[in-house]
Amino acid sequence: MTIERTFSMIKPDATERNLSGDINSMIEHAGFKIIAQKKIRITLEQAQKFYDVHKEKPFYNDLCNFISSGPVVIQVLEKENAISDYRKLMGATNPEQAEAGTIRKKYAISIDQNSIHGSDGIETAQREISFFFSDIEIVG
Ligand code: CDP
Ligand code: MG
């Protein structure tokens, strides 16, 4: 097991419902350290670039519009095995398939308004952290 960092984003449906604190509580109780965090508004252009891996998918436009529709909380999380452990804590993309005890099971509204994003691999985590946190030194 190695200490890893992963990128997390609390999506607009969750900030709108004042769930950032509750979600952070789940994150911290699961053993993650929130080593960087900011609340921002993502522009449509940033959303398109951030999600460009999905640009051929039918949900791409709606996804980019949604992510830029309200404030988000972006975070860097640190823990042993952070990347795959955070995917487990998030739960399945579709909350109907998410397991009990996961963030999406508890809070997601639907497959598109699913409250939380987390990196899906080591390279994605590095890309996503530097996409949003290149301007600050993360001290941990
Ligand atoms: O977020 P996750 O990695 O679990 O799923 P993804 O397959 O990478 O898709 C990225 C995001 O696109 C999802 O979290 C959903 O918000 C959205 N999506 C959607 O709106 N409809 C789908 N059929 C699949 C994904
Ligand atoms: Mg993904």
PDB file of C-alpha atoms and ligand atoms in Angstrom:
ATOM      1  CA  MET A   1       0.000   0.000   0.000  1.00  0.00           C
ATOM      2  CA  THR A   2       1.279   3.428  -0.870  1.00  0.00           C
ATOM      3  CA  ILE A   3       0.081   6.857   0.159  1.00  0.00           C
ATOM      4  CA  GLU A   4      -1.783   8.324  -2.794  1.00  0.00           C
ATOM      5  CA  ARG A   5      -3.528  11.556  -3.672  1.00  0.00           C
ATOM      6  CA  THR A   6      -6.794  11.704  -5.554  1.00  0.00           C
ATOM      7  CA  PHE A   7      -8.873  14.545  -6.931  1.00  0.00           C
ATOM      8  CA  SER A   8     -12.439  15.010  -5.663  1.00  0.00           C
ATOM      9  CA  MET A   9     -15.192  17.397  -6.618  1.00  0.00           C
ATOM     10  CA  ILE A  10     -18.464  17.985  -4.758  1.00  0.00           C
ATOM     11  CA  LYS A  11     -20.823  18.714  -7.640  1.00  0.00           C
ATOM     12  CA  PRO A  12     -23.408  21.548  -7.966  1.00  0.00           C
ATOM     13  CA  ASP A  13     -26.410  19.400  -6.930  1.00  0.00           C
ATOM     14  CA  ALA A  14     -24.699  18.781  -3.570  1.00  0.00           C
ATOM     15  CA  THR A  15     -23.424  22.328  -2.910  1.00  0.00           C
ATOM     16  CA  GLU A  16     -26.943  23.562  -3.751  1.00  0.00           C
ATOM     17  CA  ARG A  17     -28.382  21.343  -0.988  1.00  0.00           C
ATOM     18  CA  ASN A  18     -25.704  22.419   1.558  1.00  0.00           C
ATOM     19  CA  LEU A  19     -24.215  18.919   1.659  1.00  0.00           C
ATOM     20  CA  SER A  20     -20.500  19.820   1.503  1.00  0.00           C
ATOM     21  CA  GLY A  21     -20.072  19.471   5.261  1.00  0.00           C
ATOM     22  CA  ASP A  22     -21.882  16.125   5.436  1.00  0.00           C
ATOM     23  CA  ILE A  23     -19.893  14.771   2.495  1.00  0.00           C
ATOM     24  CA  ASN A  24     -16.616  16.007   4.018  1.00  0.00           C
ATOM     25  CA  SER A  25     -17.598  14.247   7.219  1.00  0.00           C
ATOM     26  CA  MET A  26     -18.002  10.952   5.315  1.00  0.00           C
ATOM     27  CA  ILE A  27     -14.651  11.564   3.589  1.00  0.00           C
ATOM     28  CA  GLU A  28     -12.821  12.217   6.874  1.00  0.00           C
ATOM     29  CA  HIS A  29     -14.507   9.359   8.713  1.00  0.00           C
ATOM     30  CA  ALA A  30     -13.312   7.044   5.936  1.00  0.00           C
ATOM     31  CA  GLY A  31      -9.735   8.048   6.755  1.00  0.00           C
ATOM     32  CA  PHE A  32      -8.963  10.539   3.986  1.00  0.00           C
ATOM     33  CA  LYS A  33      -7.099  13.761   4.744  1.00  0.00           C
ATOM     34  CA  ILE A  34      -8.483  16.759   2.865  1.00  0.00           C
ATOM     35  CA  ILE A  35      -5.098  18.307   2.070  1.00  0.00           C
ATOM     36  CA  ALA A  36      -6.375  21.021  -0.304  1.00  0.00           C
ATOM     37  CA  GLN A  37      -9.821  22.426  -0.925  1.00  0.00           C
ATOM     38  CA  LYS A  38     -11.483  25.375  -2.644  1.00  0.00           C
ATOM     39  CA  LYS A  39     -15.006  26.362  -3.607  1.00  0.00           C
ATOM     40  CA  ILE A  40     -15.102  27.655  -7.164  1.00  0.00           C
ATOM     41  CA  ARG A  41     -17.352  28.154 -10.127  1.00  0.00           C
ATOM     42  CA  ILE A  42     -16.150  26.201 -13.183  1.00  0.00           C
ATOM     43  CA  THR A  43     -16.605  27.866 -16.565  1.00  0.00           C
ATOM     44  CA  LEU A  44     -18.192  25.921 -19.410  1.00  0.00           C
ATOM     45  CA  GLU A  45     -14.836  25.969 -21.224  1.00  0.00           C
ATOM     46  CA  GLN A  46     -13.039  24.493 -18.183  1.00  0.00           C
ATOM     47  CA  ALA A  47     -15.729  21.810 -17.823  1.00  0.00           C
ATOM     48  CA  GLN A  48     -15.366  20.867 -21.492  1.00  0.00           C
ATOM     49  CA  LYS A  49     -11.592  20.535 -21.081  1.00  0.00           C
ATOM     50  CA  PHE A  50     -11.837  18.686 -17.747  1.00  0.00           C
ATOM     51  CA  TYR A  51     -14.272  16.107 -19.181  1.00  0.00           C
ATOM     52  CA  ASP A  52     -12.800  15.910 -22.687  1.00  0.00           C
ATOM     53  CA  VAL A  53     -12.311  12.150 -22.286  1.00  0.00           C
ATOM     54  CA  HIS A  54     -16.126  11.955 -22.544  1.00  0.00           C
ATOM     55  CA  LYS A  55     -16.533  14.280 -25.523  1.00  0.00           C
ATOM     56  CA  GLU A  56     -17.955  11.579 -27.799  1.00  0.00           C
ATOM     57  CA  LYS A  57     -20.511  10.440 -25.200  1.00  0.00           C
ATOM     58  CA  PRO A  58     -24.178  11.382 -25.528  1.00  0.00           C
ATOM     59  CA  PHE A  59     -24.194  12.934 -22.035  1.00  0.00           C
ATOM     60  CA  TYR A  60     -21.142  15.195 -22.616  1.00  0.00           C
ATOM     61  CA  ASN A  61     -22.964  18.480 -23.276  1.00  0.00           C
ATOM     62  CA  ASP A  62     -25.416  18.056 -20.424  1.00  0.00           C
ATOM     63  CA  LEU A  63     -22.569  17.061 -18.102  1.00  0.00           C
ATOM     64  CA  CYS A  64     -20.502  20.158 -18.955  1.00  0.00           C
ATOM     65  CA  ASN A  65     -23.537  22.431 -18.579  1.00  0.00           C
ATOM     66  CA  PHE A  66     -24.384  20.866 -15.223  1.00  0.00           C
ATOM     67  CA  ILE A  67     -20.856  21.088 -13.811  1.00  0.00           C
ATOM     68  CA  SER A  68     -20.667  24.782 -14.732  1.00  0.00           C
ATOM     69  CA  SER A  69     -24.196  25.543 -13.455  1.00  0.00           C
ATOM     70  CA  GLY A  70     -23.287  26.299  -9.829  1.00  0.00           C
ATOM     71  CA  PRO A  71     -20.467  26.239  -7.299  1.00  0.00           C
ATOM     72  CA  VAL A  72     -18.386  23.119  -6.759  1.00  0.00           C
ATOM     73  CA  VAL A  73     -15.914  22.185  -4.024  1.00  0.00           C
ATOM     74  CA  ILE A  74     -12.686  20.798  -5.445  1.00  0.00           C
ATOM     75  CA  GLN A  75     -10.365  18.836  -3.203  1.00  0.00           C
ATOM     76  CA  VAL A  76      -7.180  16.845  -3.002  1.00  0.00           C
ATOM     77  CA  LEU A  77      -7.554  13.803  -0.745  1.00  0.00           C
ATOM     78  CA  GLU A  78      -4.685  11.787   0.689  1.00  0.00           C
ATOM     79  CA  LYS A  79      -4.695   8.269   2.095  1.00  0.00           C
ATOM     80  CA  GLU A  80      -3.195   4.859   1.505  1.00  0.00           C
ATOM     81  CA  ASN A  81      -4.790   3.550  -1.682  1.00  0.00           C
ATOM     82  CA  ALA A  82      -6.732   6.819  -2.000  1.00  0.00           C
ATOM     83  CA  ILE A  83      -7.725   6.462  -5.639  1.00  0.00           C
ATOM     84  CA  SER A  84      -9.534   3.124  -5.497  1.00  0.00           C
ATOM     85  CA  ASP A  85     -10.726   3.589  -1.906  1.00  0.00           C
ATOM     86  CA  TYR A  86     -12.362   6.869  -2.891  1.00  0.00           C
ATOM     87  CA  ARG A  87     -14.095   5.230  -5.867  1.00  0.00           C
ATOM     88  CA  LYS A  88     -15.512   2.725  -3.345  1.00  0.00           C
ATOM     89  CA  LEU A  89     -16.642   5.467  -0.959  1.00  0.00           C
ATOM     90  CA  MET A  90     -18.322   7.340  -3.846  1.00  0.00           C
ATOM     91  CA  GLY A  91     -20.322   4.335  -5.028  1.00  0.00           C
ATOM     92  CA  ALA A  92     -21.546   3.485  -8.524  1.00  0.00           C
ATOM     93  CA  THR A  93     -22.088   6.260 -11.090  1.00  0.00           C
ATOM     94  CA  ASN A  94     -25.797   5.440 -11.093  1.00  0.00           C
ATOM     95  CA  PRO A  95     -27.002   5.875  -7.493  1.00  0.00           C
ATOM     96  CA  GLU A  96     -29.621   3.175  -8.011  1.00  0.00           C
ATOM     97  CA  GLN A  97     -26.710   0.739  -8.243  1.00  0.00           C
ATOM     98  CA  ALA A  98     -24.645   2.278  -5.454  1.00  0.00           C
ATOM     99  CA  GLU A  99     -24.045   0.263  -2.296  1.00  0.00           C
ATOM    100  CA  ALA A 100     -25.305   1.293   1.122  1.00  0.00           C
ATOM    101  CA  GLY A 101     -22.886   3.544   2.969  1.00  0.00           C
ATOM    102  CA  THR A 102     -21.585   5.250  -0.164  1.00  0.00           C
ATOM    103  CA  ILE A 103     -21.800   8.987  -0.856  1.00  0.00           C
ATOM    104  CA  ARG A 104     -23.853   8.494  -4.004  1.00  0.00           C
ATOM    105  CA  LYS A 105     -26.291   6.086  -2.348  1.00  0.00           C
ATOM    106  CA  LYS A 106     -26.858   8.601   0.412  1.00  0.00           C
ATOM    107  CA  TYR A 107     -26.943  11.857  -1.541  1.00  0.00           C
ATOM    108  CA  ALA A 108     -27.069  11.479  -5.343  1.00  0.00           C
ATOM    109  CA  ILE A 109     -30.300  12.460  -7.078  1.00  0.00           C
ATOM    110  CA  SER A 110     -29.725  10.654 -10.396  1.00  0.00           C
ATOM    111  CA  ILE A 111     -26.984   9.371 -12.696  1.00  0.00           C
ATOM    112  CA  ASP A 112     -26.332  12.896 -13.973  1.00  0.00           C
ATOM    113  CA  GLN A 113     -26.758  14.739 -10.666  1.00  0.00           C
ATOM    114  CA  ASN A 114     -24.644  12.303  -8.690  1.00  0.00           C
ATOM    115  CA  SER A 115     -23.073  14.663  -6.152  1.00  0.00           C
ATOM    116  CA  ILE A 116     -19.426  13.683  -6.376  1.00  0.00           C
ATOM    117  CA  HIS A 117     -16.497  13.139  -8.742  1.00  0.00           C
ATOM    118  CA  GLY A 118     -13.328  11.143  -8.037  1.00  0.00           C
ATOM    119  CA  SER A 119     -10.325  10.299 -10.198  1.00  0.00           C
ATOM    120  CA  ASP A 120     -10.367   6.851 -11.815  1.00  0.00           C
ATOM    121  CA  GLY A 121      -6.614   6.114 -11.916  1.00  0.00           C
ATOM    122  CA  ILE A 122      -3.104   7.315 -11.056  1.00  0.00           C
ATOM    123  CA  GLU A 123      -2.572   9.323 -14.241  1.00  0.00           C
ATOM    124  CA  THR A 124      -6.069  10.815 -14.129  1.00  0.00           C
ATOM    125  CA  ALA A 125      -5.500  11.857 -10.507  1.00  0.00           C
ATOM    126  CA  GLN A 126      -2.267  13.663 -11.427  1.00  0.00           C
ATOM    127  CA  ARG A 127      -3.906  15.343 -14.402  1.00  0.00           C
ATOM    128  CA  GLU A 128      -6.983  16.429 -12.446  1.00  0.00           C
ATOM    129  CA  ILE A 129      -5.024  17.724  -9.439  1.00  0.00           C
ATOM    130  CA  SER A 130      -2.756  19.823 -11.639  1.00  0.00           C
ATOM    131  CA  PHE A 131      -5.760  20.974 -13.716  1.00  0.00           C
ATOM    132  CA  PHE A 132      -7.196  22.797 -10.693  1.00  0.00           C
ATOM    133  CA  PHE A 133      -4.391  23.133  -8.142  1.00  0.00           C
ATOM    134  CA  SER A 134      -1.369  24.134 -10.205  1.00  0.00           C
ATOM    135  CA  ASP A 135      -1.452  27.593  -8.608  1.00  0.00           C
ATOM    136  CA  ILE A 136      -0.809  26.496  -5.020  1.00  0.00           C
ATOM    137  CA  GLU A 137       1.757  24.364  -3.270  1.00  0.00           C
ATOM    138  CA  ILE A 138       0.000  21.452  -1.554  1.00  0.00           C
ATOM    139  CA  VAL A 139       1.719  20.878   1.753  1.00  0.00           C
ATOM    140  CA  GLY A 140      -0.409  17.974   3.011  1.00  0.00           C
TER     141      GLY A 140
HETATM  142  O1  CDP B   1     -18.158   9.833 -12.327  1.00  0.00           O
HETATM  143  P1  CDP B   1     -17.834   8.418 -12.754  1.00  0.00           P
HETATM  144  O2  CDP B   1     -16.362   8.204 -12.974  1.00  0.00           O
HETATM  145  O3  CDP B   1     -18.458   7.402 -11.851  1.00  0.00           O
HETATM  146  O4  CDP B   1     -18.585   8.199 -14.155  1.00  0.00           O
HETATM  147  P2  CDP B   1     -18.089   8.474 -15.668  1.00  0.00           P
HETATM  148  O5  CDP B   1     -18.498   7.304 -16.495  1.00  0.00           O
HETATM  149  O6  CDP B   1     -16.664   8.896 -15.697  1.00  0.00           O
HETATM  150  O7  CDP B   1     -19.011   9.703 -16.105  1.00  0.00           O
HETATM  151  C1  CDP B   1     -18.704  11.016 -15.688  1.00  0.00           C
HETATM  152  C2  CDP B   1     -19.979  11.678 -15.244  1.00  0.00           C
HETATM  153  O8  CDP B   1     -20.834  11.816 -16.360  1.00  0.00           O
HETATM  154  C3  CDP B   1     -20.813  10.904 -14.230  1.00  0.00           C
HETATM  155  O9  CDP B   1     -20.380  11.072 -12.889  1.00  0.00           O
HETATM  156  C4  CDP B   1     -22.178  11.502 -14.435  1.00  0.00           C
HETATM  157  O10 CDP B   1     -22.297  12.747 -13.765  1.00  0.00           O
HETATM  158  C5  CDP B   1     -22.196  11.761 -15.941  1.00  0.00           C
HETATM  159  N1  CDP B   1     -22.916  10.686 -16.659  1.00  0.00           N
HETATM  160  C6  CDP B   1     -24.203  10.921 -17.079  1.00  0.00           C
HETATM  161  O11 CDP B   1     -24.732  12.014 -16.878  1.00  0.00           O
HETATM  162  N2  CDP B   1     -24.904   9.934 -17.741  1.00  0.00           N
HETATM  163  C7  CDP B   1     -24.340   8.730 -17.982  1.00  0.00           C
HETATM  164  N3  CDP B   1     -25.036   7.795 -18.629  1.00  0.00           N
HETATM  165  C8  CDP B   1     -23.033   8.476 -17.548  1.00  0.00           C
HETATM  166  C9  CDP B   1     -22.328   9.471 -16.884  1.00  0.00           C
HETATM  167 MG    MG B   2     -15.064   9.058 -14.375  1.00  0.00          MG
END
